[in-house]
PDB file of C-alpha atoms in Angstrom:
ATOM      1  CA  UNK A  20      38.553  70.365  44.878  1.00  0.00           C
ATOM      2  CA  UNK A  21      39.970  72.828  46.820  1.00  0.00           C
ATOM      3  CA  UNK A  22      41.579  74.782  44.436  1.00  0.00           C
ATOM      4  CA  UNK A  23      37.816  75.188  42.613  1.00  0.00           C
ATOM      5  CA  UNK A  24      36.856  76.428  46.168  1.00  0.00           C
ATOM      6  CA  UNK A  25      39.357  78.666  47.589  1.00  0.00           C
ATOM      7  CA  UNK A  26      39.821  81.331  44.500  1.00  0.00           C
ATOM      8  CA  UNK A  27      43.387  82.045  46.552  1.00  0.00           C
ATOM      9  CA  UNK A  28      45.001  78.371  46.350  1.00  0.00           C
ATOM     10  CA  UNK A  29      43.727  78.209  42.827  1.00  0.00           C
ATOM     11  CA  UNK A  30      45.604  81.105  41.452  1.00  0.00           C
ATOM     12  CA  UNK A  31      48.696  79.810  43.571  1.00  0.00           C
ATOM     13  CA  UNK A  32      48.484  77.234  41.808  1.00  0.00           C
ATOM     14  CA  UNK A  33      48.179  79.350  37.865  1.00  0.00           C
ATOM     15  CA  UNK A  34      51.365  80.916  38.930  1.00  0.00           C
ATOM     16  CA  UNK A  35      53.434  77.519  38.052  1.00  0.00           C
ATOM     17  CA  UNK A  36      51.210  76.162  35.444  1.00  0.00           C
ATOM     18  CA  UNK A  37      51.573  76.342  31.189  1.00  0.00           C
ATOM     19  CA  UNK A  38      50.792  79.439  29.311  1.00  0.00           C
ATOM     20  CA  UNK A  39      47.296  78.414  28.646  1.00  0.00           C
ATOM     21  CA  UNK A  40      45.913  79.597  31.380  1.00  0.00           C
ATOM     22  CA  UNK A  41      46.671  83.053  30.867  1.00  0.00           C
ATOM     23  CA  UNK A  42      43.780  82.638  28.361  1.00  0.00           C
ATOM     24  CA  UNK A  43      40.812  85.080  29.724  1.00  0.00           C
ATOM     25  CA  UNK A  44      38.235  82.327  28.582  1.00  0.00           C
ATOM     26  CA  UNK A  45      40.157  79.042  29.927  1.00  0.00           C
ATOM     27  CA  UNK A  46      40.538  80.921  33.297  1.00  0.00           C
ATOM     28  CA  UNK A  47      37.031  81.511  33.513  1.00  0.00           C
ATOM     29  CA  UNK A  48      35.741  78.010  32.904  1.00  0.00           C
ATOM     30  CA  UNK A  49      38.809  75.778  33.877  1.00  0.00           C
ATOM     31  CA  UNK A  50      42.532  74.835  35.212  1.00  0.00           C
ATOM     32  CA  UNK A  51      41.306  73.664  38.566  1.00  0.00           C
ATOM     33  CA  UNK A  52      44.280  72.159  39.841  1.00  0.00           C
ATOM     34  CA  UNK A  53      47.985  71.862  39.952  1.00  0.00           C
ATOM     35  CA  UNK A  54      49.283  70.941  36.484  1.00  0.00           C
ATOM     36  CA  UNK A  55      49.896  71.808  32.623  1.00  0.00           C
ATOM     37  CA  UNK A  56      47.591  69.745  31.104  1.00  0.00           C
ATOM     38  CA  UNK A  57      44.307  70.053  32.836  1.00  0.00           C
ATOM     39  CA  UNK A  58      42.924  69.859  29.984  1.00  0.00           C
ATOM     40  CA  UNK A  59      41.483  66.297  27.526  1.00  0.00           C
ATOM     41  CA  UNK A  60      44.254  64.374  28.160  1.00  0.00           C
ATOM     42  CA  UNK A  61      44.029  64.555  31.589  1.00  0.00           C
ATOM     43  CA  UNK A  62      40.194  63.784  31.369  1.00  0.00           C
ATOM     44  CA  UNK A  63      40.938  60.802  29.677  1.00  0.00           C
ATOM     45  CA  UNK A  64      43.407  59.789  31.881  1.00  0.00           C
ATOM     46  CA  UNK A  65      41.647  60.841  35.292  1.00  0.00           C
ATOM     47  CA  UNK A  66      38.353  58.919  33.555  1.00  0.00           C
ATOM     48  CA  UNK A  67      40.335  55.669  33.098  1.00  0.00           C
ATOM     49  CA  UNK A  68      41.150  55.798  36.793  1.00  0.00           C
ATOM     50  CA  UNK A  69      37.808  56.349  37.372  1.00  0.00           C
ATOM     51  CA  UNK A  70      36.452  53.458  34.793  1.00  0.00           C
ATOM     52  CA  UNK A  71      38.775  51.106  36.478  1.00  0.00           C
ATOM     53  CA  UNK A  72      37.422  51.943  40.162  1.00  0.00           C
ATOM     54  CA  UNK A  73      33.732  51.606  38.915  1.00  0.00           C
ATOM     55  CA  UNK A  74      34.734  47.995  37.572  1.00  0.00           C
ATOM     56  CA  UNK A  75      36.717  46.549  39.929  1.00  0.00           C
ATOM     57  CA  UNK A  76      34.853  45.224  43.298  1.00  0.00           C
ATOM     58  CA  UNK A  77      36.032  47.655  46.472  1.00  0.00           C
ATOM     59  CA  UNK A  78      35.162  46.020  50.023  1.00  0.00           C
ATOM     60  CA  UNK A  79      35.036  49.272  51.110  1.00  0.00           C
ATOM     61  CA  UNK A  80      31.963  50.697  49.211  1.00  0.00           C
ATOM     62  CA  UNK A  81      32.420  54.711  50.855  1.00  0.00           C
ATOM     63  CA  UNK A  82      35.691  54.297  49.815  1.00  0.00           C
ATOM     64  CA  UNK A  83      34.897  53.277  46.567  1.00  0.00           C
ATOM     65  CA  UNK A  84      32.184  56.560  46.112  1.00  0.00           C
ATOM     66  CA  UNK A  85      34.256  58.963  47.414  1.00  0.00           C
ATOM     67  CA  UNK A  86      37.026  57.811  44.880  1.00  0.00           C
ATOM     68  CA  UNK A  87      34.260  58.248  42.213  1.00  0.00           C
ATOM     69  CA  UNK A  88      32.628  61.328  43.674  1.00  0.00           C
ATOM     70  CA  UNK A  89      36.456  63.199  43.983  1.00  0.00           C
ATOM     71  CA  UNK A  90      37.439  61.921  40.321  1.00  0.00           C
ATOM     72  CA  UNK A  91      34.202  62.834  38.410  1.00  0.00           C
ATOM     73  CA  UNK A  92      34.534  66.372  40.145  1.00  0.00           C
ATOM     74  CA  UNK A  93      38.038  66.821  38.945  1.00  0.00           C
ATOM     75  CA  UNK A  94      37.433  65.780  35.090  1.00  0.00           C
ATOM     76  CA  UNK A  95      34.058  67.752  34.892  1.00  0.00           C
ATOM     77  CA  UNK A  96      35.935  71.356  36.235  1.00  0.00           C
ATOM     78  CA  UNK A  97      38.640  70.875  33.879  1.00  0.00           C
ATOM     79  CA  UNK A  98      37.845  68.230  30.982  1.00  0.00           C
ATOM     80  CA  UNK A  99      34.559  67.080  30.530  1.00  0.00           C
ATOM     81  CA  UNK A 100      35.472  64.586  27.539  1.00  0.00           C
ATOM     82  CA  UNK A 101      36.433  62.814  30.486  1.00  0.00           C
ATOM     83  CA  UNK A 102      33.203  61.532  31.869  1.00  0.00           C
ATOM     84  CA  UNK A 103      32.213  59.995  28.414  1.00  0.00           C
ATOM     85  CA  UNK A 104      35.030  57.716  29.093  1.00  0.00           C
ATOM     86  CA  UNK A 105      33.724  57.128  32.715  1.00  0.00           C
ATOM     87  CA  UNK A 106      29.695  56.754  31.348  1.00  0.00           C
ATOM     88  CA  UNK A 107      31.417  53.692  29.290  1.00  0.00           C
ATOM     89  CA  UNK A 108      32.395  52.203  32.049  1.00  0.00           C
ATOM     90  CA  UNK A 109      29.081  52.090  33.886  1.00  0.00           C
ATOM     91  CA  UNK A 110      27.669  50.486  30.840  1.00  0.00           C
ATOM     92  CA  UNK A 111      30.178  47.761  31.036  1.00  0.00           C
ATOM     93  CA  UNK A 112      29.444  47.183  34.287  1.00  0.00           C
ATOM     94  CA  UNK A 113      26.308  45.525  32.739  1.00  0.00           C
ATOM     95  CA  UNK A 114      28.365  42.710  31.430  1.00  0.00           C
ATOM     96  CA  UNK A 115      30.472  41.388  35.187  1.00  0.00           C
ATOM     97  CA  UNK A 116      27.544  38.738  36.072  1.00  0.00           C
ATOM     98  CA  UNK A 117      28.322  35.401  34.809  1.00  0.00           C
ATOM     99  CA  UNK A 118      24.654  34.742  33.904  1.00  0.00           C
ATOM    100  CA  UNK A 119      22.820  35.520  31.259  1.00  0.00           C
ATOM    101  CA  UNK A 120      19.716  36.380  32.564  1.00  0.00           C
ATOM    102  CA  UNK A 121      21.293  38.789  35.440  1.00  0.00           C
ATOM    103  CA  UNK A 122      23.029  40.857  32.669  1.00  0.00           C
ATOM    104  CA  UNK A 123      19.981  40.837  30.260  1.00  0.00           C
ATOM    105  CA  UNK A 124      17.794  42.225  33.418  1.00  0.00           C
ATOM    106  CA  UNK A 125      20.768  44.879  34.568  1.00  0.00           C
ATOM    107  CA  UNK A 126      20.915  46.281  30.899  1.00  0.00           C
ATOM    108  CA  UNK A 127      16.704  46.673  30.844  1.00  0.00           C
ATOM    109  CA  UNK A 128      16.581  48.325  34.105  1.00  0.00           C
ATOM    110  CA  UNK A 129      19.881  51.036  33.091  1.00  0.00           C
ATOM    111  CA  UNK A 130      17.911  51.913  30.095  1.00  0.00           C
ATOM    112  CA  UNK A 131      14.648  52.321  31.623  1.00  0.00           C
ATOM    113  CA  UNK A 132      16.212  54.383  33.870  1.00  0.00           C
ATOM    114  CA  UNK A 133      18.095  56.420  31.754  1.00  0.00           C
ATOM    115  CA  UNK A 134      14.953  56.672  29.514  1.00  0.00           C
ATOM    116  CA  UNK A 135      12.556  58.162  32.443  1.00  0.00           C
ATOM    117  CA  UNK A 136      15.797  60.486  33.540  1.00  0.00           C
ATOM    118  CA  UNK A 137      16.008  61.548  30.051  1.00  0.00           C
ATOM    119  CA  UNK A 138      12.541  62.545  29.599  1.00  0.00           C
ATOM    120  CA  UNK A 139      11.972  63.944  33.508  1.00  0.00           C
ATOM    121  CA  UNK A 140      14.753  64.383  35.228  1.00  0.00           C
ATOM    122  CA  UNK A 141      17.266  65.879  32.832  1.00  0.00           C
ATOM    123  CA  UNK A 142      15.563  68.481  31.119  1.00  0.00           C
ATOM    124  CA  UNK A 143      15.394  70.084  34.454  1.00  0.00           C
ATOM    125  CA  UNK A 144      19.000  69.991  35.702  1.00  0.00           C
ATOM    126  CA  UNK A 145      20.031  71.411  32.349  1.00  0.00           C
ATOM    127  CA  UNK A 146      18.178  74.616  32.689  1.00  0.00           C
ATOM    128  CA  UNK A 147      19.098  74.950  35.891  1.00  0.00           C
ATOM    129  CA  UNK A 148      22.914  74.694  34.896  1.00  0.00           C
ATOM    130  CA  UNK A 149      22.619  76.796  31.661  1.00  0.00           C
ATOM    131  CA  UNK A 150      21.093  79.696  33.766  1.00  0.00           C
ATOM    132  CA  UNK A 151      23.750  79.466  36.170  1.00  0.00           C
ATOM    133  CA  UNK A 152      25.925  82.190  37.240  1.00  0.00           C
ATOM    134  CA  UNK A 153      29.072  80.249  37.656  1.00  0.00           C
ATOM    135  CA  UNK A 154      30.946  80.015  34.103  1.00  0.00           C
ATOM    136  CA  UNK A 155      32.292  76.625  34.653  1.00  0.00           C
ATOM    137  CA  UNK A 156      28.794  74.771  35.883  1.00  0.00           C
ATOM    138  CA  UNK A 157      27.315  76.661  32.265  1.00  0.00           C
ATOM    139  CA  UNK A 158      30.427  75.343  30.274  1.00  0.00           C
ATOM    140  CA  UNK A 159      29.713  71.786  31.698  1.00  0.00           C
ATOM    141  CA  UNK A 160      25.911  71.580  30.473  1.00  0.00           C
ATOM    142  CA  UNK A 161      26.071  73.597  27.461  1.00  0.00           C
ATOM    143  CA  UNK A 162      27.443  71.386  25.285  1.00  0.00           C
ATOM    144  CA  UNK A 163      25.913  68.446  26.831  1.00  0.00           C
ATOM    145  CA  UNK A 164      22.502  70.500  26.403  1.00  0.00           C
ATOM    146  CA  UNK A 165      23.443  70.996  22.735  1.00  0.00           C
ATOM    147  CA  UNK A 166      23.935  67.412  22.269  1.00  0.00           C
ATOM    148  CA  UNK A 167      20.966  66.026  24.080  1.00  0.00           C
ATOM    149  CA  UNK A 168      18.171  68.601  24.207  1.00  0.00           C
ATOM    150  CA  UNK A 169      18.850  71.032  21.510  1.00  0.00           C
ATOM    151  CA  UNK A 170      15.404  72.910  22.247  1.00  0.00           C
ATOM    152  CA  UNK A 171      15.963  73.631  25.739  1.00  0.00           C
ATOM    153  CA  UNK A 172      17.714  76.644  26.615  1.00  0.00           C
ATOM    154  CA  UNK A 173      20.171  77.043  23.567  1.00  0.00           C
ATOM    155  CA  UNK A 174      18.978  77.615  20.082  1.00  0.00           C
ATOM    156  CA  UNK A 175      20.774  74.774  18.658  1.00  0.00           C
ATOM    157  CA  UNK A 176      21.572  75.790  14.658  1.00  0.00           C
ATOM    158  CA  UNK A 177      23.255  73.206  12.554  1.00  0.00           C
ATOM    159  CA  UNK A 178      24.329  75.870   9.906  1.00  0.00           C
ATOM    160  CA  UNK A 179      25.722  77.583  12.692  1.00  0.00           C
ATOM    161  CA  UNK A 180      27.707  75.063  14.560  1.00  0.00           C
ATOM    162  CA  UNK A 181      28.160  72.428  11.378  1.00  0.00           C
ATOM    163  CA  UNK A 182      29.431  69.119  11.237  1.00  0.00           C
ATOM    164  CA  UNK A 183      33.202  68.719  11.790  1.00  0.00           C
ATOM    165  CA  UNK A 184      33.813  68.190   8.342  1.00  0.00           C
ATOM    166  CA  UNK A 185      32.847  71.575   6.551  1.00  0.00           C
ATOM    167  CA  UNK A 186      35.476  72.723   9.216  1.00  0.00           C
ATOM    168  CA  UNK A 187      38.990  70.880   8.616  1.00  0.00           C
ATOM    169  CA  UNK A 188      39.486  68.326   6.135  1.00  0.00           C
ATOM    170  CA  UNK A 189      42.212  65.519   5.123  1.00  0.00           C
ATOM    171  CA  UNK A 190      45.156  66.484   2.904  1.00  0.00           C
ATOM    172  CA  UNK A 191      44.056  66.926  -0.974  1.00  0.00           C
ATOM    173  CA  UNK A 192      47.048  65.760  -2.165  1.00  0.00           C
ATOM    174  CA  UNK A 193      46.836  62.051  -3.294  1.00  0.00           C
ATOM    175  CA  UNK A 194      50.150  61.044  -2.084  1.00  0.00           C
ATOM    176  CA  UNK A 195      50.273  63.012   1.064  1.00  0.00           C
ATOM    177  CA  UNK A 196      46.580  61.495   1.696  1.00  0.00           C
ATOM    178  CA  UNK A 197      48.152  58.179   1.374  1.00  0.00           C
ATOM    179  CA  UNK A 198      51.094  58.864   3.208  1.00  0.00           C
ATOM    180  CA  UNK A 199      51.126  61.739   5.191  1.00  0.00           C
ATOM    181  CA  UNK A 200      52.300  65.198   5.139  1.00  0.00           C
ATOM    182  CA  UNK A 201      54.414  64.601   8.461  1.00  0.00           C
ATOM    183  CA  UNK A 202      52.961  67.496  10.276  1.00  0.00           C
ATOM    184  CA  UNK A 203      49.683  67.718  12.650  1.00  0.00           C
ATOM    185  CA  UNK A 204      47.308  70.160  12.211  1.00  0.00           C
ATOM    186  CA  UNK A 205      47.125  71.355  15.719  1.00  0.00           C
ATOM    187  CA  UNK A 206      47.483  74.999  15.721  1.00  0.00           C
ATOM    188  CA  UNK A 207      47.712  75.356  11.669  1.00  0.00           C
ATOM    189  CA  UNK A 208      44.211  77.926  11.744  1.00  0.00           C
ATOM    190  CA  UNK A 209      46.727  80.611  10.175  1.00  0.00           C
ATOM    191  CA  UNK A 210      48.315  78.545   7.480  1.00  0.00           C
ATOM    192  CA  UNK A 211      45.774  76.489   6.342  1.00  0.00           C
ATOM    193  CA  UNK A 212      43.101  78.409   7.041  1.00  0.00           C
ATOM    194  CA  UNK A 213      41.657  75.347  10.094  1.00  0.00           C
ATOM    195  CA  UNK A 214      42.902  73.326  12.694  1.00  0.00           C
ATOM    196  CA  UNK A 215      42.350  70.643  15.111  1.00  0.00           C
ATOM    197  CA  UNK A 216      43.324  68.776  18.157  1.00  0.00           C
ATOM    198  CA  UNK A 217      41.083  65.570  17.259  1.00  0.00           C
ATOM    199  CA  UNK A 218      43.188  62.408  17.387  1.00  0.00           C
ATOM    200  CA  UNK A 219      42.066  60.313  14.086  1.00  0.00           C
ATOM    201  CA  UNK A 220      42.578  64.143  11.529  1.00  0.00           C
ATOM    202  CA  UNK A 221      45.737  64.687  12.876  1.00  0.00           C
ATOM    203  CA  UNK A 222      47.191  61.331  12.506  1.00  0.00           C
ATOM    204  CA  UNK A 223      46.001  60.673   9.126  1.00  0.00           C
ATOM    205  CA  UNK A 224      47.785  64.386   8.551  1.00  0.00           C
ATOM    206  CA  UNK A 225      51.231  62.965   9.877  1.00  0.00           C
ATOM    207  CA  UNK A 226      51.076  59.551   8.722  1.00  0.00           C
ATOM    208  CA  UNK A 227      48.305  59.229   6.098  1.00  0.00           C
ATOM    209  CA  UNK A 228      45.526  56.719   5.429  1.00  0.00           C
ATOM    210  CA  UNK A 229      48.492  54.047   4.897  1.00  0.00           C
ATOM    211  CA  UNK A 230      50.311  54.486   7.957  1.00  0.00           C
ATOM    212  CA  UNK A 231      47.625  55.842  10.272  1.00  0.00           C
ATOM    213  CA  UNK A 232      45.686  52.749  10.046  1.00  0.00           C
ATOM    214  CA  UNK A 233      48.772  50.774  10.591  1.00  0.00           C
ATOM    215  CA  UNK A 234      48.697  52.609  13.743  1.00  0.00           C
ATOM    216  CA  UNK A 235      45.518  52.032  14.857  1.00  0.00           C
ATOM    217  CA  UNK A 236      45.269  48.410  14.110  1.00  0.00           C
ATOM    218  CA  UNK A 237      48.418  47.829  16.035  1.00  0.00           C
ATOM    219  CA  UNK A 238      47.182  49.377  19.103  1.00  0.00           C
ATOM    220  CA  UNK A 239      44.037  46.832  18.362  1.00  0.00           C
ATOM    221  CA  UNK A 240      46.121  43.938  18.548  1.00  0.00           C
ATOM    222  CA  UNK A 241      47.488  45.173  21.842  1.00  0.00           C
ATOM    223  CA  UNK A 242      43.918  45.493  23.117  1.00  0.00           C
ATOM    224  CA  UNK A 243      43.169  41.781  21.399  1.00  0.00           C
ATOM    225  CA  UNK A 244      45.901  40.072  23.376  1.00  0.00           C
ATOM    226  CA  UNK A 245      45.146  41.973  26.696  1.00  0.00           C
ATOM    227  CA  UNK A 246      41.263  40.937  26.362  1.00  0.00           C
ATOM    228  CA  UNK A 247      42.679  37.471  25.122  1.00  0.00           C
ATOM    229  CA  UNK A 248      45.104  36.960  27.899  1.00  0.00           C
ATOM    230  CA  UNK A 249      42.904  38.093  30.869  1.00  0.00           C
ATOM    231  CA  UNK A 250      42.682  35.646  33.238  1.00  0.00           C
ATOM    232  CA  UNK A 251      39.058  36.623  34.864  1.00  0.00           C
ATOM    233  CA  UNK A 252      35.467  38.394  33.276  1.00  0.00           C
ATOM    234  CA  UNK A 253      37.007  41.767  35.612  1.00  0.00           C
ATOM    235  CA  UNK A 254      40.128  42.092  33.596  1.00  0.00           C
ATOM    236  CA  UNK A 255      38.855  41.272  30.501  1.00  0.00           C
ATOM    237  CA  UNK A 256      36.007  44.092  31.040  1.00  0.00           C
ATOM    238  CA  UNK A 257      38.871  46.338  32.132  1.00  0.00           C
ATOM    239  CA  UNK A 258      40.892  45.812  28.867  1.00  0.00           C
ATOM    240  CA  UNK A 259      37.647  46.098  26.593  1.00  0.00           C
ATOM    241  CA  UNK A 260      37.190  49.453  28.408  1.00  0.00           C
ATOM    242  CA  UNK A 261      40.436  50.646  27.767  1.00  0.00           C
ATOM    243  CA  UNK A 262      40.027  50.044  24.034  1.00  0.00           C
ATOM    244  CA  UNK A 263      36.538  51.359  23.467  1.00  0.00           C
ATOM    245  CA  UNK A 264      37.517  54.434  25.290  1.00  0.00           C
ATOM    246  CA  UNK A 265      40.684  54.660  23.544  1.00  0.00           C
ATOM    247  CA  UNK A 266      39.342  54.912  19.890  1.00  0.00           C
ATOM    248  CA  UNK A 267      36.410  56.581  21.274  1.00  0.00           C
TER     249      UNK A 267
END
């Protein structure tokens, strides 16, 4: 927070940070703190932190905001992959009542009123931010705008943008789809003419179909004997949010 405020602190703080933010266009829109990797994985790590307060029960309810308020802020100037792990959480939050009837009336009134912000509230907030001056409060709706309201603001072209796969693509080879090629494709755009940083491409490109989803349903029986093992509806909630958001 006070690094995105005081210009002076933040570039203190560039001085002892990675190489990526000598990047013009990082610099411009990002790296508000004091660390390397301001970047997804910390938004998925600062939005678990953030899940976990929104599930748990604080006595302290300021304290509990301001923990929200102060964690939100620091994954939406730097990663804002984070807060879809932290909107997960709030919908999970549907699910701590023990009855029925309490959960089936929380869920209505969330997506009534996340219809009626959708249609009136929204629309309005993204134009403002897309018109902004600042370069990180544009780079924080943009996307979103994309994404939700494709008409408003942005021309939103699928021939321009495209789906991810007409962009990379899995190993042609038959054995190396089957078993990997051992290498990621993170920062390959010069040999193989793409690249990515998306979890599921790259480790199907190390380990292959085989291995890859030996992987991935090993990390699901982790997250099957944590929810299994939890001793109360809070911890159980906690561990089903820490799955979903991890394959997510």
């Amino acid at each position: 927070v006070i690094s995105y405020f005081f210009p002076s602190v933040r570039f203190f703080f560039l001085k002892y940070m990675g190489d990526l933010y000598e990047n013009k266009w990082v610099i411009l829109r990002r790296g508000y703190g004091l660390s390397s990797i301001l970047i997804d994985t910390f938004g998925y790590g600062m939005g678990l932190l953030c899940g976990i307060c929104i599930i748990t029960d604080i006595n302290k309810k300021f304290k509990k905001i301001l923990y929200i308020i102060l964690i939100m802020f620091s994954i939406a100037v730097n990663a804002r992959t984070g807060l879809i792990v932290v909107s997960i959480s709030f919908v999970l939050t549907l699910f701590k009542s023990n009855k029925v009837g309490v959960v089936l009336v929380k869920i209505f009134c969330f997506f009534l009123f996340f219809i009626l912000s959708y249609i009136f509230i929204l629309p309005s907030l993204m134009e403002i931010g897309i018109r902004s001056s600042n370069y990180t409060v544009s780079w924080i709706v943009k996307d979103l705008n994309k994404i939700l309201y494709s008409n408003i603001g942005v021309d939103f072209n699928i021939e321009k943008y495209g789906f991810i796969s007409s962009v990379v693509k899995l190993p042609e080879n038959i054995f190396e789809l089957v078993f990997g090629s051992g290498h990621s494709i993170y920062g390959t755009r010069n040999i193989l003419g793409f690249a990515t940083d998306i979890g599921y491409f790259n480790i199907f490109w190390i380990y292959g179909l085989f291995g890859g989803g030996l992987i991935l349903i090993s990390y699901f029986y982790i997250f099957f004997l944590s929810i299994l093992t939890s001793k109360d509806k809070k911890s159980k909630i906690i561990s089903i949010f820490n799955m979903i958001s991890f394959y997510i």
